[in-house]
Amino acid sequence: MEIKLNRLAYQFGTDGTTSAVSVGLNGSDSGNAVSATLQITSSDLATGKNFDDMTKSDFETLAKTKLASFTAVTTTTA
């Protein structure tokens, strides 16, 4: 399934700096669909990077990585 970027929304702190970015993703294939909004925070950024350094593609990559980790299926033994 191809997951595509469909929204970027910046949140600003009281000092005017970017405090977080919401990234919307969606995709569908053969009747299956996924839609997600992920919050990218400074802790998600590479060391030395800030929100102003990031491109649309960078946010898409970070959000897809975060989505993959949140939706990864793990098995547990009883």
Short mmCIF file of N, CA and C in Angstrom, two decimals:
data_model
loop_
_atom_site.label_atom_id
_atom_site.label_comp_id
_atom_site.label_asym_id
_atom_site.label_seq_id
_atom_site.Cartn_x
_atom_site.Cartn_y
_atom_site.Cartn_z
N MET A 1 0.84 -1.17 0.00
CA MET A 1 0.00 0.00 0.00
C MET A 1 0.89 1.23 0.00
N GLU A 2 0.56 2.15 -0.86
CA GLU A 2 1.30 3.41 -0.90
C GLU A 2 0.65 4.40 0.07
N ILE A 3 1.45 4.89 1.01
CA ILE A 3 0.99 5.87 1.98
C ILE A 3 1.47 7.24 1.50
N LYS A 4 0.52 8.19 1.41
CA LYS A 4 0.86 9.52 0.89
C LYS A 4 0.62 10.59 1.94
N LEU A 5 1.43 11.62 1.86
CA LEU A 5 1.28 12.80 2.70
C LEU A 5 0.06 13.58 2.23
N ASN A 6 -0.82 13.98 3.16
CA ASN A 6 -1.96 14.78 2.75
C ASN A 6 -2.15 16.04 3.59
N ARG A 7 -1.30 16.25 4.62
CA ARG A 7 -1.46 17.46 5.43
C ARG A 7 -0.21 17.71 6.27
N LEU A 8 0.16 18.98 6.37
CA LEU A 8 1.18 19.45 7.31
C LEU A 8 0.58 20.63 8.06
N ALA A 9 0.68 20.63 9.37
CA ALA A 9 0.17 21.75 10.17
C ALA A 9 1.20 22.06 11.26
N TYR A 10 1.67 23.28 11.25
CA TYR A 10 2.69 23.70 12.21
C TYR A 10 2.03 24.27 13.46
N GLN A 11 2.58 23.94 14.63
CA GLN A 11 2.15 24.53 15.89
C GLN A 11 3.29 25.41 16.39
N PHE A 12 2.94 26.60 16.86
CA PHE A 12 3.94 27.56 17.31
C PHE A 12 3.78 27.83 18.80
N GLY A 13 4.92 27.98 19.47
CA GLY A 13 4.93 28.34 20.88
C GLY A 13 4.67 29.82 21.05
N THR A 14 4.56 30.25 22.30
CA THR A 14 4.30 31.66 22.58
C THR A 14 5.44 32.56 22.13
N ASP A 15 6.64 31.98 21.98
CA ASP A 15 7.78 32.76 21.52
C ASP A 15 7.90 32.81 19.99
N GLY A 16 6.94 32.19 19.29
CA GLY A 16 6.93 32.23 17.84
C GLY A 16 7.71 31.13 17.15
N THR A 17 8.39 30.27 17.92
CA THR A 17 9.13 29.18 17.30
C THR A 17 8.21 27.97 17.11
N THR A 18 8.54 27.13 16.16
CA THR A 18 7.75 25.93 15.89
C THR A 18 7.96 24.96 17.04
N SER A 19 6.85 24.51 17.63
CA SER A 19 6.94 23.57 18.76
C SER A 19 6.61 22.14 18.34
N ALA A 20 5.87 21.96 17.25
CA ALA A 20 5.52 20.64 16.75
C ALA A 20 4.93 20.78 15.35
N VAL A 21 4.87 19.67 14.65
CA VAL A 21 4.25 19.64 13.33
C VAL A 21 3.36 18.40 13.26
N SER A 22 2.10 18.59 12.89
CA SER A 22 1.19 17.47 12.67
C SER A 22 1.27 17.07 11.21
N VAL A 23 1.44 15.78 10.97
CA VAL A 23 1.58 15.27 9.61
C VAL A 23 0.44 14.29 9.35
N GLY A 24 -0.33 14.54 8.30
CA GLY A 24 -1.41 13.64 7.92
C GLY A 24 -0.95 12.71 6.81
N LEU A 25 -1.27 11.43 6.96
CA LEU A 25 -0.93 10.41 5.96
C LEU A 25 -2.18 9.60 5.65
N ASN A 26 -2.30 9.14 4.42
CA ASN A 26 -3.37 8.20 4.10
C ASN A 26 -2.98 7.33 2.92
N GLY A 27 -3.68 6.21 2.81
CA GLY A 27 -3.45 5.29 1.71
C GLY A 27 -4.55 4.26 1.66
N SER A 28 -4.72 3.63 0.50
CA SER A 28 -5.69 2.55 0.38
C SER A 28 -5.23 1.59 -0.71
N ASP A 29 -5.71 0.34 -0.57
CA ASP A 29 -5.36 -0.69 -1.54
C ASP A 29 -6.35 -1.85 -1.37
N SER A 30 -7.03 -2.20 -2.42
CA SER A 30 -7.94 -3.35 -2.44
C SER A 30 -8.93 -3.36 -1.28
N GLY A 31 -9.53 -2.21 -1.01
CA GLY A 31 -10.53 -2.13 0.05
C GLY A 31 -9.98 -1.91 1.44
N ASN A 32 -8.68 -1.98 1.60
CA ASN A 32 -8.05 -1.70 2.88
C ASN A 32 -7.60 -0.24 2.87
N ALA A 33 -7.72 0.41 4.02
CA ALA A 33 -7.35 1.83 4.07
C ALA A 33 -6.70 2.15 5.40
N VAL A 34 -5.85 3.17 5.35
CA VAL A 34 -5.24 3.68 6.57
C VAL A 34 -5.23 5.20 6.48
N SER A 35 -5.49 5.83 7.62
CA SER A 35 -5.44 7.28 7.72
C SER A 35 -4.88 7.59 9.09
N ALA A 36 -3.89 8.47 9.14
CA ALA A 36 -3.25 8.77 10.42
C ALA A 36 -2.79 10.21 10.46
N THR A 37 -2.84 10.78 11.65
CA THR A 37 -2.22 12.07 11.90
C THR A 37 -1.19 11.86 13.00
N LEU A 38 0.05 12.20 12.70
CA LEU A 38 1.14 11.98 13.65
C LEU A 38 1.75 13.31 14.04
N GLN A 39 2.07 13.42 15.30
CA GLN A 39 2.67 14.64 15.85
C GLN A 39 4.19 14.46 15.85
N ILE A 40 4.88 15.31 15.11
CA ILE A 40 6.35 15.31 15.11
C ILE A 40 6.79 16.37 16.13
N THR A 41 7.57 15.93 17.10
CA THR A 41 8.08 16.84 18.13
C THR A 41 9.59 16.93 18.01
N SER A 42 10.18 17.82 18.76
CA SER A 42 11.64 18.00 18.67
C SER A 42 12.39 16.73 19.02
N SER A 43 11.81 15.87 19.85
CA SER A 43 12.49 14.61 20.19
C SER A 43 12.56 13.65 19.01
N ASP A 44 11.75 13.85 17.98
CA ASP A 44 11.78 13.01 16.78
C ASP A 44 12.85 13.45 15.78
N LEU A 45 13.39 14.64 15.96
CA LEU A 45 14.35 15.19 15.01
C LEU A 45 15.76 14.66 15.27
N ALA A 46 16.55 14.58 14.22
CA ALA A 46 17.95 14.17 14.34
C ALA A 46 18.70 15.23 15.16
N THR A 47 19.74 14.79 15.83
CA THR A 47 20.56 15.69 16.63
C THR A 47 21.06 16.85 15.78
N GLY A 48 20.90 18.06 16.30
CA GLY A 48 21.37 19.24 15.59
C GLY A 48 20.36 19.83 14.62
N LYS A 49 19.25 19.13 14.38
CA LYS A 49 18.21 19.62 13.45
C LYS A 49 17.15 20.38 14.24
N ASN A 50 16.51 21.31 13.58
CA ASN A 50 15.34 21.95 14.16
C ASN A 50 14.25 21.99 13.09
N PHE A 51 13.05 22.37 13.48
CA PHE A 51 11.93 22.33 12.55
C PHE A 51 12.17 23.18 11.30
N ASP A 52 12.89 24.28 11.45
CA ASP A 52 13.13 25.16 10.30
C ASP A 52 14.08 24.54 9.28
N ASP A 53 14.85 23.53 9.69
CA ASP A 53 15.76 22.83 8.79
C ASP A 53 15.04 21.78 7.94
N MET A 54 13.81 21.43 8.31
CA MET A 54 13.12 20.29 7.73
C MET A 54 12.34 20.67 6.47
N THR A 55 12.32 19.75 5.51
CA THR A 55 11.53 19.91 4.29
C THR A 55 10.24 19.09 4.42
N LYS A 56 9.33 19.29 3.50
CA LYS A 56 8.10 18.51 3.45
C LYS A 56 8.44 17.02 3.38
N SER A 57 9.40 16.68 2.57
CA SER A 57 9.83 15.28 2.42
C SER A 57 10.39 14.73 3.73
N ASP A 58 11.15 15.55 4.47
CA ASP A 58 11.69 15.11 5.76
C ASP A 58 10.56 14.77 6.73
N PHE A 59 9.54 15.63 6.78
CA PHE A 59 8.41 15.38 7.68
C PHE A 59 7.65 14.13 7.27
N GLU A 60 7.50 13.92 5.97
CA GLU A 60 6.82 12.72 5.47
C GLU A 60 7.57 11.46 5.88
N THR A 61 8.88 11.48 5.72
CA THR A 61 9.70 10.33 6.09
C THR A 61 9.61 10.05 7.59
N LEU A 62 9.73 11.09 8.41
CA LEU A 62 9.63 10.91 9.87
C LEU A 62 8.27 10.35 10.26
N ALA A 63 7.21 10.87 9.67
CA ALA A 63 5.86 10.41 10.00
C ALA A 63 5.65 8.96 9.58
N LYS A 64 6.13 8.59 8.41
CA LYS A 64 5.99 7.20 7.96
C LYS A 64 6.76 6.25 8.86
N THR A 65 7.93 6.67 9.31
CA THR A 65 8.72 5.85 10.24
C THR A 65 7.97 5.68 11.56
N LYS A 66 7.41 6.77 12.05
CA LYS A 66 6.65 6.73 13.30
C LYS A 66 5.40 5.86 13.14
N LEU A 67 4.69 6.00 12.01
CA LEU A 67 3.51 5.18 11.75
C LEU A 67 3.88 3.69 11.73
N ALA A 68 4.97 3.36 11.07
CA ALA A 68 5.40 1.96 11.00
C ALA A 68 5.68 1.40 12.39
N SER A 69 6.31 2.18 13.25
CA SER A 69 6.62 1.67 14.59
C SER A 69 5.35 1.53 15.43
N PHE A 70 4.38 2.44 15.26
CA PHE A 70 3.14 2.36 16.01
C PHE A 70 2.26 1.19 15.56
N THR A 71 2.34 0.82 14.30
CA THR A 71 1.45 -0.21 13.78
C THR A 71 2.11 -1.56 13.63
N ALA A 72 3.37 -1.68 14.02
CA ALA A 72 4.07 -2.96 13.92
C ALA A 72 3.38 -3.99 14.82
N VAL A 73 3.14 -5.14 14.27
CA VAL A 73 2.50 -6.20 15.02
C VAL A 73 3.57 -6.99 15.75
N THR A 74 3.34 -7.16 17.04
CA THR A 74 4.26 -7.98 17.83
C THR A 74 3.47 -9.14 18.41
N THR A 75 4.14 -10.24 18.59
CA THR A 75 3.48 -11.40 19.17
C THR A 75 3.94 -11.55 20.61
N THR A 76 3.05 -11.98 21.42
CA THR A 76 3.39 -12.22 22.82
C THR A 76 3.08 -13.66 23.15
N THR A 77 3.82 -14.20 24.05
CA THR A 77 3.57 -15.57 24.48
C THR A 77 2.91 -15.53 25.85
N ALA A 78 1.99 -16.43 26.03
CA ALA A 78 1.26 -16.46 27.31
C ALA A 78 1.92 -17.36 28.31
#
